[in-house]
Coordinates of C-alpha atoms and ligand atoms in Angstrom, one line a residue:
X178 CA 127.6 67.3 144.2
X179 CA 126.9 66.9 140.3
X180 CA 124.8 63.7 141.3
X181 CA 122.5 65.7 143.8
X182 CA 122.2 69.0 141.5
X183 CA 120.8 66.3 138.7
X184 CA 118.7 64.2 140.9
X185 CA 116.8 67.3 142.1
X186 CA 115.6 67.6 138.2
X187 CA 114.3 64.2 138.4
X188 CA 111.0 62.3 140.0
X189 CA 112.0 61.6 143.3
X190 CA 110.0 58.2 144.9
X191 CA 109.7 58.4 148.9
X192 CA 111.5 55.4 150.6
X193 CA 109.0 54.2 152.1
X194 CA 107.1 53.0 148.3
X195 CA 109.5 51.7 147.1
X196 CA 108.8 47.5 146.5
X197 CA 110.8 45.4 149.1
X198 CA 113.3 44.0 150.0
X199 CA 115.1 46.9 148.6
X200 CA 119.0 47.3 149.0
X201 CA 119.4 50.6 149.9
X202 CA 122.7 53.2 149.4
X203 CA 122.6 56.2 151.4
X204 CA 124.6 58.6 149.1
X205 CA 125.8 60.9 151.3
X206 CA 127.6 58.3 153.4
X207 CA 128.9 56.4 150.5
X208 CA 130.6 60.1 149.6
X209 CA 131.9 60.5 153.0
X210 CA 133.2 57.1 153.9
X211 CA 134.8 57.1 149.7
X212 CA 136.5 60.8 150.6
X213 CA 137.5 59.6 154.0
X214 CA 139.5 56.7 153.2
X215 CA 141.1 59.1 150.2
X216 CA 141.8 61.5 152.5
X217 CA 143.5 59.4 154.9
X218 CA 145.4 57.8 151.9
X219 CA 146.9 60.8 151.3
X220 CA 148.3 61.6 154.5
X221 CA 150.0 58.4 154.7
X222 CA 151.4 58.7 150.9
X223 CA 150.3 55.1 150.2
X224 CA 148.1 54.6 147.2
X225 CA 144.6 52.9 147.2
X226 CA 143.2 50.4 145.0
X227 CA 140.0 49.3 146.6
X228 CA 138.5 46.0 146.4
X229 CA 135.6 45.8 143.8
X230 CA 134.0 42.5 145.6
X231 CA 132.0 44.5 148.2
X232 CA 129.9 46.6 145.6
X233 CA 130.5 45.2 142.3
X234 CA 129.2 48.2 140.9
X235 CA 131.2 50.4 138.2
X236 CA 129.8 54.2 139.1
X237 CA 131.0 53.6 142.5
X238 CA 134.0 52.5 141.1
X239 CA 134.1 55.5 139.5
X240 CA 133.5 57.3 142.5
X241 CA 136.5 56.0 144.1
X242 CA 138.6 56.6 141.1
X243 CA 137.5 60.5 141.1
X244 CA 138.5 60.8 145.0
X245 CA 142.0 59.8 144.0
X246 CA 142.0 56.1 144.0
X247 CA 145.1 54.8 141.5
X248 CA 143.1 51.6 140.0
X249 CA 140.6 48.4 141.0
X250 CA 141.1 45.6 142.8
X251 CA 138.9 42.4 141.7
X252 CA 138.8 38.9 142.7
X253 CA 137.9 37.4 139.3
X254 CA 137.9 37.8 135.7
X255 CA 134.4 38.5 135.2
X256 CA 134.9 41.1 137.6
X257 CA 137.7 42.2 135.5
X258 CA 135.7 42.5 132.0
X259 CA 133.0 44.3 133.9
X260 CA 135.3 47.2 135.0
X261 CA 137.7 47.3 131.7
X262 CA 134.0 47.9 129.7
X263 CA 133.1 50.5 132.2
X264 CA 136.4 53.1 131.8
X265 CA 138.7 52.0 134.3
X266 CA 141.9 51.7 132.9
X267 CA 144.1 50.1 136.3
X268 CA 142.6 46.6 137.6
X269 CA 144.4 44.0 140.1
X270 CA 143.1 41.0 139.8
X271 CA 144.5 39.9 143.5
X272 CA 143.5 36.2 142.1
X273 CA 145.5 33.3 140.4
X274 CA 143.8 33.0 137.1
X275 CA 144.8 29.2 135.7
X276 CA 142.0 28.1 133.3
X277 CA 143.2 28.4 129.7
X278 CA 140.2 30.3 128.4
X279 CA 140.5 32.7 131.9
X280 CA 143.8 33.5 130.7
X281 CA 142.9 34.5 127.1
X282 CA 140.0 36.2 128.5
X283 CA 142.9 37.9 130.5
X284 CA 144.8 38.7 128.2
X285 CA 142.4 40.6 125.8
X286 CA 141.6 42.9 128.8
X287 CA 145.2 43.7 128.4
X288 CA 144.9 45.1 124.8
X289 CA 143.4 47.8 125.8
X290 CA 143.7 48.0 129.6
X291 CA 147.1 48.1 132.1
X292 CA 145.9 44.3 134.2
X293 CA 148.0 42.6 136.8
X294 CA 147.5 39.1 137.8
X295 CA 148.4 37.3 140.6
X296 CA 150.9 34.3 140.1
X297 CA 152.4 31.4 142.6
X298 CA 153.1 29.3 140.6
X299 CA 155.8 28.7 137.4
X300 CA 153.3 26.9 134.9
X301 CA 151.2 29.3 135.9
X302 CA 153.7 31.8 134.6
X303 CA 154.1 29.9 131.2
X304 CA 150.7 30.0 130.1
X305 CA 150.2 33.4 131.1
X306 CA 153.0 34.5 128.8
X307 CA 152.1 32.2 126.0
X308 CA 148.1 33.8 126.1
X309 CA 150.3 37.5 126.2
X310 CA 152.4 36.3 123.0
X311 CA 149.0 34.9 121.1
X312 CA 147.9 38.5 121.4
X313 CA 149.8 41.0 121.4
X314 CA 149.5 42.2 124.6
X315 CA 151.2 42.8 127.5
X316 CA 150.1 41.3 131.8
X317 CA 151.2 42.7 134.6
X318 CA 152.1 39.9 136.7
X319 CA 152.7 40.4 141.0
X320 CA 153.9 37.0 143.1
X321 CA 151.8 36.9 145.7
X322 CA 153.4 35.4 149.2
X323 CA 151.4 34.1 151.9
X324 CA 152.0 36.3 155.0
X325 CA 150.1 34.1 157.5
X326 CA 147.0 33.9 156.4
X327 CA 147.3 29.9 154.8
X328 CA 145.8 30.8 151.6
X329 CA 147.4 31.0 147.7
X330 CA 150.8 32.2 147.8
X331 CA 154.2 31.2 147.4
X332 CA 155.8 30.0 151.1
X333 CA 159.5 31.2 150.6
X334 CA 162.2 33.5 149.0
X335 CA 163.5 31.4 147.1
X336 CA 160.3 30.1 145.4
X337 CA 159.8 33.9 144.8
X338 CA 163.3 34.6 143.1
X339 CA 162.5 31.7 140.9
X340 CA 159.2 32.8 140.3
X341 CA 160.5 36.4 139.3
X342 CA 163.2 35.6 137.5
X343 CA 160.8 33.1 134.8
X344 CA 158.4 36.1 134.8
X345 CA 161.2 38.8 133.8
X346 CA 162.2 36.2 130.8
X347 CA 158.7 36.0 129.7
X348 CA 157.7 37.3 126.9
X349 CA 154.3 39.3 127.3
X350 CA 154.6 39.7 130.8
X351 CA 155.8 42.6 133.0
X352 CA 157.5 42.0 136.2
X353 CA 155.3 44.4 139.3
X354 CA 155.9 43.4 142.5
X355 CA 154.6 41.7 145.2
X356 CA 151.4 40.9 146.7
X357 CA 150.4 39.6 150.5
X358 CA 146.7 39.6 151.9
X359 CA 146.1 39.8 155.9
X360 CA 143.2 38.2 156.0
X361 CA 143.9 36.3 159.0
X362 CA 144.1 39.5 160.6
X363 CA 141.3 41.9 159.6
X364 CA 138.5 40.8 162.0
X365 CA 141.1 41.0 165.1
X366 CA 138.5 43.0 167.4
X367 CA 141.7 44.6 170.0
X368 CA 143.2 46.8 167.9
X369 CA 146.8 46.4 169.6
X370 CA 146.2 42.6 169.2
X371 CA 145.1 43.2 165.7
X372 CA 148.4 46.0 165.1
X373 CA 150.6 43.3 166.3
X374 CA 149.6 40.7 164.1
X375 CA 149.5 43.0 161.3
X376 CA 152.8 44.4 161.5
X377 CA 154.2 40.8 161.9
X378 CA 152.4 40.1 158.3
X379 CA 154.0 43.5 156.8
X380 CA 157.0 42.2 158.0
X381 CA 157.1 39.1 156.5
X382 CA 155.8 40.5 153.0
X383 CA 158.6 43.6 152.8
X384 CA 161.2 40.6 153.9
X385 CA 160.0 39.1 150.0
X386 CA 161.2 42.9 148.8
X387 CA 164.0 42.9 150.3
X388 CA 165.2 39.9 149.5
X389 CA 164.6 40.3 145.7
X390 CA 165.8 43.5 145.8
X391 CA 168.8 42.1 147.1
X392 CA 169.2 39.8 143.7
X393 CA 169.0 43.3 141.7
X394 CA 165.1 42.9 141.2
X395 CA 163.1 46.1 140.9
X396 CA 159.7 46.0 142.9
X397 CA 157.3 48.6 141.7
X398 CA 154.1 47.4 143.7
X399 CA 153.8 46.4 147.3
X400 CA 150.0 45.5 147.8
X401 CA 147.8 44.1 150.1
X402 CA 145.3 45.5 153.3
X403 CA 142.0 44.6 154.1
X404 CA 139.4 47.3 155.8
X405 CA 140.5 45.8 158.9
X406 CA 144.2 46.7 158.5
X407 CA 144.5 49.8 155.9
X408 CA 145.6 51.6 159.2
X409 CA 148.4 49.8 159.7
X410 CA 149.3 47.9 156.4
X411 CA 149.4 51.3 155.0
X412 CA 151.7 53.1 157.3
X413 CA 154.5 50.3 156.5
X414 CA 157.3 51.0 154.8
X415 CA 157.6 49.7 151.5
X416 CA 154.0 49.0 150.9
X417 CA 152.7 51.2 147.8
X418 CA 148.9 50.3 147.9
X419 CA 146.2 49.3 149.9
X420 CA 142.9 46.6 148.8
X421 CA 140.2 47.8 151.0
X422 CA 136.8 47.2 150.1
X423 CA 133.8 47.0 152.9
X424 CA 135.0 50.5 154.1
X425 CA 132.6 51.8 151.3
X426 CA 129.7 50.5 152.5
X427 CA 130.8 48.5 156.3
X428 CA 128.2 45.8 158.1
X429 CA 127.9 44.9 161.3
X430 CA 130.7 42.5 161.1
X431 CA 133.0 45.3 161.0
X432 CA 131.4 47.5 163.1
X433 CA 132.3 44.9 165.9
X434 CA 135.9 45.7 166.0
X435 CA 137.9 48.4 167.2
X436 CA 139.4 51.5 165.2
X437 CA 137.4 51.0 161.7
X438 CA 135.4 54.3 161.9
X439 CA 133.6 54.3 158.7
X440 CA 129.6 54.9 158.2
X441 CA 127.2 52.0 157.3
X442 CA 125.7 53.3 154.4
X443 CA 124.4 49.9 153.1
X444 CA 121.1 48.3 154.2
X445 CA 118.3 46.3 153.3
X446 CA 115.0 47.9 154.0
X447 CA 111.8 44.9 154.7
X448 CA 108.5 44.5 154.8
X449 CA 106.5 43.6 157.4
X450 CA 104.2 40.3 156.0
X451 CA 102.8 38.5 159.1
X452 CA 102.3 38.8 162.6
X453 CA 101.1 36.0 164.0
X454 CA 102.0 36.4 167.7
X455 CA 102.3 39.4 170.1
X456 CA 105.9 38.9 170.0
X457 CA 106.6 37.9 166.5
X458 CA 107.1 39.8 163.4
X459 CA 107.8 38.2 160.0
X460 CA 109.4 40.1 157.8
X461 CA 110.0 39.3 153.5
X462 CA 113.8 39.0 153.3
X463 CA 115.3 35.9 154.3
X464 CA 118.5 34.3 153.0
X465 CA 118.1 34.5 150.0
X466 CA 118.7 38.5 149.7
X467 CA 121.0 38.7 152.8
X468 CA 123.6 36.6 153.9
X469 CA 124.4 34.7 157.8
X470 CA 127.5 33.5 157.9
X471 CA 129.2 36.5 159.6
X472 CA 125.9 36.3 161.9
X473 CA 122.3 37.4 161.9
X474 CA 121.9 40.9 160.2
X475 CA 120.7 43.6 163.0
X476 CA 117.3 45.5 162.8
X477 CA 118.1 49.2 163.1
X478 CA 116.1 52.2 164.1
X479 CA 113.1 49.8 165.3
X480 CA 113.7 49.6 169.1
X481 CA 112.6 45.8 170.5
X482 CA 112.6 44.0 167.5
X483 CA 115.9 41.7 166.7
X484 CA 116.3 39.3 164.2
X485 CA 116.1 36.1 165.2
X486 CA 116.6 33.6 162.0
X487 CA 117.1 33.8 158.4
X488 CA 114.3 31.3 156.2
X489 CA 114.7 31.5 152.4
X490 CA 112.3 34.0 151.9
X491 CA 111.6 35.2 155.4
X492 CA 113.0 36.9 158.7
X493 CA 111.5 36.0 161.7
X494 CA 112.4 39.2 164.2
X495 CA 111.3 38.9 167.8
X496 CA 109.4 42.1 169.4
X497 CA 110.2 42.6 172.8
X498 CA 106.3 42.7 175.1
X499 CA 107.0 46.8 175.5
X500 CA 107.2 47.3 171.5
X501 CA 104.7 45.5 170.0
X502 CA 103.5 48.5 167.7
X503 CA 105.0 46.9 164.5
X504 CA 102.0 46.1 162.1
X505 CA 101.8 44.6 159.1
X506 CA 103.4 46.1 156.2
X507 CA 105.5 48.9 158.4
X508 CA 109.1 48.8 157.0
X509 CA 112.2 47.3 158.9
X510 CA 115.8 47.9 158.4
X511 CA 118.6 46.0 158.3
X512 CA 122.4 45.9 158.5
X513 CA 123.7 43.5 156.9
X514 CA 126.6 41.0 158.8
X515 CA 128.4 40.4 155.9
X516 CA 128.4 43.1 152.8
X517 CA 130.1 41.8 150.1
X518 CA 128.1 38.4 150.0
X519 CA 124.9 40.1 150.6
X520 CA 125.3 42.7 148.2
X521 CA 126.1 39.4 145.3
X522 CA 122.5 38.8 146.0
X523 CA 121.4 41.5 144.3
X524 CA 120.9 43.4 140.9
X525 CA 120.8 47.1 141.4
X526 CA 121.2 49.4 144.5
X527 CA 118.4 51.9 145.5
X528 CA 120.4 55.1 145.9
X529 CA 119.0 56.9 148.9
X530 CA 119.2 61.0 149.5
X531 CA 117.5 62.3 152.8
X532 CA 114.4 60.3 152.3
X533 CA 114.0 59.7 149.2
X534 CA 115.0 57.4 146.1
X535 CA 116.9 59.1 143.2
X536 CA 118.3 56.6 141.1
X537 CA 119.5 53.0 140.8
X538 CA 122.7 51.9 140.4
X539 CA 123.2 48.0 138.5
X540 CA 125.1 46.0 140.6
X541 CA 126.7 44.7 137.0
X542 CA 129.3 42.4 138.9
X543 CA 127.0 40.1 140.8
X544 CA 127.3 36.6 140.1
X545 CA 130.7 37.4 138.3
X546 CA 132.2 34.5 140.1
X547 CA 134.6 32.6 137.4
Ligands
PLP267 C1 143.0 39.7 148.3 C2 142.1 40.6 149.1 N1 142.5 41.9 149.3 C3 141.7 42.7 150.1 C4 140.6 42.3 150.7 C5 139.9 43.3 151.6 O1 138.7 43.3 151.8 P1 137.9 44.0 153.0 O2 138.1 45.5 152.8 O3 136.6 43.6 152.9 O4 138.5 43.7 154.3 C6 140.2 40.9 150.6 C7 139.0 40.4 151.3 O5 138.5 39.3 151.1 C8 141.0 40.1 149.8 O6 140.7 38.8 149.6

């Protein structure tokens, strides 16, 4: 509790003034849902590398690290620079990085950082061991396989084998592993229906192991798992590490299905700006500091209001006739649907202990897209 001891030294700045929309961390939940998912790592003696897309932010990356995770998993190389300048010594970049300039960008994390990249493809390889070579340095390299989902990833065995084999002769590259994302499974609501499906991906992936293992090939890293499937994907044999990332913060997407029991310690807090009928409230977030496409965000702890629709810079929330006490400039908060999009919207979080602000945290990832 070092950051609570040292925010009770410091001005503290009520919830309720601070300017809106605000996205809000509740600290304490952050804590528990970060030391529940370690905990239950540890029981299953599979490692974690959770995703950085959902918070983007390097002290809660550091927060994972301290409760035991082994490294970062990012999306792209911006992501990548952002955490290698911030301390953290392990990153995944669970990606195919192909541009030229990406690659050298790559590989000068690599000087001074241990980096993996994802590859699927031979040319891929080449240029990837060429940047390594221009260097000095050394890339980690895993071949990710589809396992259902219909995204990157090589489709069979053999394209693997070949795949491993031109990595292994490459100079500046190190051979890891494997890689296969579930994505097509995570939101499964049933969690039988979602177990099955799941275990039918593992399958498929630990088939890849096998299989190379077969042709003498030594697989150090089995990764993949999504919030929706660290449950499962990590209780199969053979994996070594999980990706997770909303369980840190969840949203109301994945609240919605069965057997993710995390805390939502994410939300946007609003302002009321207009009420122009009885049962209309308009609010001063719209889309532009929350995202949709998982569904309209949920007004919490205000009983008959719902959002209704998302405008750029507005939400309009209908008040049910029995709760029309909501005045202008009362605050309104909202779970976000979607986390990890909404949270790109946004440059710092507002950390929140009991009710009050004690310090802000730089979201120093968003817009790190290429
Ligand atoms: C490669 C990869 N790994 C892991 C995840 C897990 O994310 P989440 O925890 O949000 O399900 C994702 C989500 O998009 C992903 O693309």
């Amino acid at each position: 509790m070092e950051f609570i001891e040292k925010c009770k030294m410091l001005p503290k700045i009520h919830i309720n003034d601070i300017e809106t929309p605000a996205l809000v961390v509740d600290y304490l939940k952050l804590k528990s849902n970060i030391e529940k998912m370690a905990s239950f790592m540890k029981s299953v003696n599979c490692s974690l590398r959770p995703h950085f897309k959902t918070h983007k932010c390097p002290v809660i990356a550091n927060l994972q690290i301290d409760a035991g995770a082994i490294g970062i998993t990012c999306a792209k190389t911006g992501e990548a620079e952002i955490l290698a300048a911030s301390g953290i010594k392990d990153i995944l970049v669970a990606n195919q990085v192909v541009e030229p300039s990406k690659i050298r960008r790559i590989a000068a994390i690599a000087k001074y950082c241990n980096i993996i990249v994802a590859v699927d493809d031979l040319k891929n390889v080449g240029d990837l061991s060429a940047a390594a070579q221009e260097l000095s340095a050394d890339i980690g390299v895993v071949i990710e396989a589809d396992i259902g989902m219909g995204r990157c990833g090589v489709r069979n065995v053999n394209e693997a084998l070949e795949l491993a084999e031109r990595i292994i002769k490459s100079p500046g590259l190190s051979f890891k592993g494997l890689m296969g994302y579930e994505g097509h499974c995570v939101f499964i609501k049933d969690f039988e229906e979602r177990r099955k499906k799941t275990l039918e991906a593992n399958e498929k992936l630990i088939c890849y192991k096998e299989f190379l293992e077969s042709k003498g090939l030594i697989i150090e890293i089995v990764t993949g798992g999504g919030t929706g499937t660290f449950n499962i994907t990590s209780r199969f044999p053979g994996y070594t590490e999980i990706q997770a990332g909303s369980y840190v913060f969840m949203d109301s997407k994945y609240n919605s299905i069965e057997g993710v029991e995390f805390e939502n310690a994410a939300f946007i807090i609003s302002t009321v700006v207009s009420r122009p009928e009885r049962e209309l409230a308009v609010i001063d977030t719209g889309m532009k500091c929350m995202t949709g496409e998982f569904g309209i965000p949920q007004v919490i702890g205000t009983k008959g209001a719902t959002l209704k629709a998302l405008a750029e810079e507005h939400g309009m929330v209908q008040i049910d006739e029995e709760n029309s006490n909501l005045n202008i400039g009362d605050r309104v908060k909202i779970l976000p649907s979607h986390i990890c999009t909404t949270v790109n919207l946004h440059d710092r979080y507002y950390v929140k202990y009991n009710d009050y602000i004690m310090d802000t945290w730089s979201i120093s990832a968003r817009g790190k897209f290429s």
